[in-house]
């Protein structure tokens, strides 16, 4: 039969032998391939075992101490004596000294108790468009200030938006701000210090 004269072609072998991969066929049967050079410089990743290591960061990453339990020993001085061994190089790092735990404390400060997000949330909840417009104007004035606007420019901006900036003195403004201040108790956890020998 006529079909027997032409044996079947294995397309995988045909493609591999006939064309180079990547874009249009680079090699047609019977042509000699052009030699190609690699554009990148070949590099070899070298893994070195070294005794110089960021021991502090390594220990801090792997060991997360329970600081509440550490601070339970208030007003104390405690000795420590560890040896950290690098299992790759066999290098040993001696760590010896004392660590102290202070006492928990608190301070009372008349901090401004208004949180900006709390104010914005309250204005949104109130549904009062005048309060929202007020805050938008103040926000825009702050952007002008950050952009380098002078006090006069900002006063003019406020005046254009219906604010009477000449009716209050600096003392009036301070008294108003102070009326929002509350004594806030701020607790401080016991301070832990490490002193190597």
GROMACS .gro file of C-alpha atoms in nm:
model
  197
    1UNK     CA    1   0.000   0.000   0.000
    2UNK     CA    2   0.104   0.359  -0.060
    3UNK     CA    3   0.076   0.443   0.316
    4UNK     CA    4   0.340   0.183   0.401
    5UNK     CA    5   0.599   0.381   0.201
    6UNK     CA    6   0.585   0.663   0.457
    7UNK     CA    7   0.628   0.542   0.817
    8UNK     CA    8   0.441   0.734   1.091
    9UNK     CA    9   0.623   1.038   1.236
   10UNK     CA   10   0.670   1.069   1.610
   11UNK     CA   11   0.579   1.438   1.657
   12UNK     CA   12   0.766   1.472   1.987
   13UNK     CA   13   1.091   1.352   1.833
   14UNK     CA   14   1.021   1.549   1.514
   15UNK     CA   15   0.965   1.874   1.708
   16UNK     CA   16   1.267   1.824   1.933
   17UNK     CA   17   1.499   1.744   1.644
   18UNK     CA   18   1.363   2.003   1.407
   19UNK     CA   19   1.286   2.316   1.608
   20UNK     CA   20   1.441   2.498   1.899
   21UNK     CA   21   1.200   2.602   2.174
   22UNK     CA   22   1.127   2.970   2.232
   23UNK     CA   23   0.937   3.186   1.988
   24UNK     CA   24   0.941   3.119   1.618
   25UNK     CA   25   1.123   2.810   1.490
   26UNK     CA   26   1.493   2.890   1.497
   27UNK     CA   27   1.608   2.582   1.309
   28UNK     CA   28   1.457   2.419   1.007
   29UNK     CA   29   1.560   2.073   0.895
   30UNK     CA   30   1.888   2.073   0.717
   31UNK     CA   31   2.015   2.400   0.870
   32UNK     CA   32   2.311   2.419   1.107
   33UNK     CA   33   2.229   2.569   1.446
   34UNK     CA   34   2.402   2.890   1.548
   35UNK     CA   35   2.600   2.865   1.871
   36UNK     CA   36   2.436   3.060   2.155
   37UNK     CA   37   2.609   3.213   2.454
   38UNK     CA   38   2.451   3.250   2.797
   39UNK     CA   39   2.380   3.618   2.876
   40UNK     CA   40   2.410   3.576   3.251
   41UNK     CA   41   2.724   3.509   3.447
   42UNK     CA   42   2.705   3.175   3.617
   43UNK     CA   43   2.725   3.192   3.996
   44UNK     CA   44   2.748   2.927   4.260
   45UNK     CA   45   2.579   2.963   4.598
   46UNK     CA   46   2.833   2.903   4.871
   47UNK     CA   47   2.709   2.794   5.214
   48UNK     CA   48   2.968   2.862   5.480
   49UNK     CA   49   2.976   2.735   5.835
   50UNK     CA   50   3.106   3.026   6.039
   51UNK     CA   51   3.142   3.100   6.408
   52UNK     CA   52   3.037   3.464   6.360
   53UNK     CA   53   2.660   3.464   6.394
   54UNK     CA   54   2.398   3.714   6.517
   55UNK     CA   55   2.353   3.513   6.837
   56UNK     CA   56   2.129   3.770   7.006
   57UNK     CA   57   1.882   3.779   6.717
   58UNK     CA   58   1.886   3.401   6.679
   59UNK     CA   59   1.815   3.340   7.048
   60UNK     CA   60   1.547   3.612   7.052
   61UNK     CA   61   1.376   3.456   6.748
   62UNK     CA   62   1.373   3.100   6.882
   63UNK     CA   63   1.309   3.166   7.250
   64UNK     CA   64   1.009   3.374   7.346
   65UNK     CA   65   1.025   3.414   7.725
   66UNK     CA   66   0.707   3.460   7.925
   67UNK     CA   67   0.779   3.816   8.037
   68UNK     CA   68   0.485   3.818   8.279
   69UNK     CA   69   0.648   3.528   8.465
   70UNK     CA   70   0.989   3.701   8.449
   71UNK     CA   71   0.844   4.024   8.590
   72UNK     CA   72   0.669   3.836   8.872
   73UNK     CA   73   1.009   3.840   9.046
   74UNK     CA   74   1.001   4.215   9.112
   75UNK     CA   75   1.291   4.396   9.279
   76UNK     CA   76   1.531   4.108   9.228
   77UNK     CA   77   1.883   4.043   9.101
   78UNK     CA   78   1.934   3.703   8.936
   79UNK     CA   79   2.251   3.535   8.811
   80UNK     CA   80   2.262   3.359   8.476
   81UNK     CA   81   2.525   3.127   8.330
   82UNK     CA   82   2.451   2.971   7.990
   83UNK     CA   83   2.665   2.818   7.718
   84UNK     CA   84   2.525   2.841   7.367
   85UNK     CA   85   2.666   2.571   7.137
   86UNK     CA   86   2.662   2.594   6.758
   87UNK     CA   87   2.594   2.234   6.651
   88UNK     CA   88   2.728   2.303   6.299
   89UNK     CA   89   3.069   2.443   6.388
   90UNK     CA   90   3.093   2.327   6.750
   91UNK     CA   91   3.167   2.686   6.857
   92UNK     CA   92   3.054   2.764   7.212
   93UNK     CA   93   2.941   3.107   7.327
   94UNK     CA   94   2.953   3.154   7.705
   95UNK     CA   95   2.687   3.388   7.843
   96UNK     CA   96   2.728   3.485   8.206
   97UNK     CA   97   2.608   3.777   8.415
   98UNK     CA   98   2.307   3.904   8.607
   99UNK     CA   99   1.959   4.015   8.513
  100UNK     CA  100   1.753   4.246   8.727
  101UNK     CA  101   1.382   4.303   8.754
  102UNK     CA  102   1.262   4.639   8.873
  103UNK     CA  103   0.919   4.722   9.014
  104UNK     CA  104   0.599   4.796   8.828
  105UNK     CA  105   0.499   5.160   8.849
  106UNK     CA  106   0.243   5.405   8.726
  107UNK     CA  107   0.229   5.773   8.650
  108UNK     CA  108  -0.061   6.014   8.641
  109UNK     CA  109  -0.058   6.254   8.349
  110UNK     CA  110  -0.315   6.513   8.244
  111UNK     CA  111  -0.305   6.392   7.885
  112UNK     CA  112  -0.556   6.509   7.629
  113UNK     CA  113  -0.809   6.230   7.651
  114UNK     CA  114  -0.956   6.279   7.304
  115UNK     CA  115  -0.873   6.015   7.048
  116UNK     CA  116  -0.912   6.135   6.688
  117UNK     CA  117  -1.076   5.811   6.571
  118UNK     CA  118  -1.321   5.829   6.863
  119UNK     CA  119  -1.414   6.186   6.764
  120UNK     CA  120  -1.461   6.091   6.398
  121UNK     CA  121  -1.670   5.788   6.492
  122UNK     CA  122  -1.890   6.000   6.721
  123UNK     CA  123  -1.946   6.260   6.446
  124UNK     CA  124  -2.040   5.985   6.201
  125UNK     CA  125  -2.280   5.826   6.452
  126UNK     CA  126  -2.438   6.163   6.533
  127UNK     CA  127  -2.536   6.215   6.170
  128UNK     CA  128  -2.482   6.589   6.210
  129UNK     CA  129  -2.366   6.737   5.876
  130UNK     CA  130  -2.249   7.060   6.041
  131UNK     CA  131  -2.008   6.872   6.268
  132UNK     CA  132  -1.882   6.671   5.970
  133UNK     CA  133  -1.829   6.995   5.773
  134UNK     CA  134  -1.643   7.146   6.071
  135UNK     CA  135  -1.404   6.850   6.091
  136UNK     CA  136  -1.348   6.852   5.714
  137UNK     CA  137  -1.256   7.222   5.729
  138UNK     CA  138  -1.015   7.164   6.018
  139UNK     CA  139  -0.862   6.868   5.832
  140UNK     CA  140  -0.815   7.078   5.518
  141UNK     CA  141  -0.654   7.357   5.724
  142UNK     CA  142  -0.406   7.105   5.866
  143UNK     CA  143  -0.317   6.993   5.514
  144UNK     CA  144  -0.254   7.357   5.421
  145UNK     CA  145  -0.028   7.392   5.727
  146UNK     CA  146   0.169   7.081   5.628
  147UNK     CA  147   0.207   7.222   5.278
  148UNK     CA  148   0.374   7.532   5.426
  149UNK     CA  149   0.083   7.776   5.449
  150UNK     CA  150   0.136   8.071   5.685
  151UNK     CA  151  -0.081   8.144   5.991
  152UNK     CA  152  -0.240   8.430   5.796
  153UNK     CA  153  -0.326   8.197   5.506
  154UNK     CA  154  -0.485   7.946   5.742
  155UNK     CA  155  -0.679   8.223   5.922
  156UNK     CA  156  -0.804   8.344   5.583
  157UNK     CA  157  -0.906   7.988   5.491
  158UNK     CA  158  -1.102   7.958   5.818
  159UNK     CA  159  -1.265   8.299   5.757
  160UNK     CA  160  -1.368   8.190   5.405
  161UNK     CA  161  -1.538   7.890   5.564
  162UNK     CA  162  -1.735   8.091   5.821
  163UNK     CA  163  -1.498   8.080   6.119
  164UNK     CA  164  -1.447   8.398   6.322
  165UNK     CA  165  -1.079   8.358   6.409
  166UNK     CA  166  -1.048   8.697   6.585
  167UNK     CA  167  -1.311   8.636   6.855
  168UNK     CA  168  -1.091   8.411   7.074
  169UNK     CA  169  -0.758   8.488   7.235
  170UNK     CA  170  -0.475   8.238   7.283
  171UNK     CA  171  -0.578   8.217   7.651
  172UNK     CA  172  -0.935   8.131   7.548
  173UNK     CA  173  -0.812   7.854   7.321
  174UNK     CA  174  -0.585   7.712   7.593
  175UNK     CA  175  -0.865   7.717   7.852
  176UNK     CA  176  -1.095   7.535   7.609
  177UNK     CA  177  -0.832   7.269   7.537
  178UNK     CA  178  -0.757   7.228   7.906
  179UNK     CA  179  -1.126   7.165   7.977
  180UNK     CA  180  -1.092   6.831   7.794
  181UNK     CA  181  -0.789   6.716   7.988
  182UNK     CA  182  -0.829   6.435   8.239
  183UNK     CA  183  -0.579   6.277   8.472
  184UNK     CA  184  -0.486   5.951   8.303
  185UNK     CA  185  -0.314   5.672   8.492
  186UNK     CA  186  -0.045   5.505   8.285
  187UNK     CA  187   0.090   5.177   8.419
  188UNK     CA  188   0.448   5.073   8.345
  189UNK     CA  189   0.562   4.711   8.368
  190UNK     CA  190   0.874   4.626   8.567
  191UNK     CA  191   1.190   4.693   8.367
  192UNK     CA  192   1.411   4.391   8.297
  193UNK     CA  193   1.782   4.459   8.240
  194UNK     CA  194   2.060   4.217   8.146
  195UNK     CA  195   2.420   4.287   8.249
  196UNK     CA  196   2.685   4.051   8.109
  197UNK     CA  197   3.002   3.995   8.309
   0.00000   0.00000   0.00000
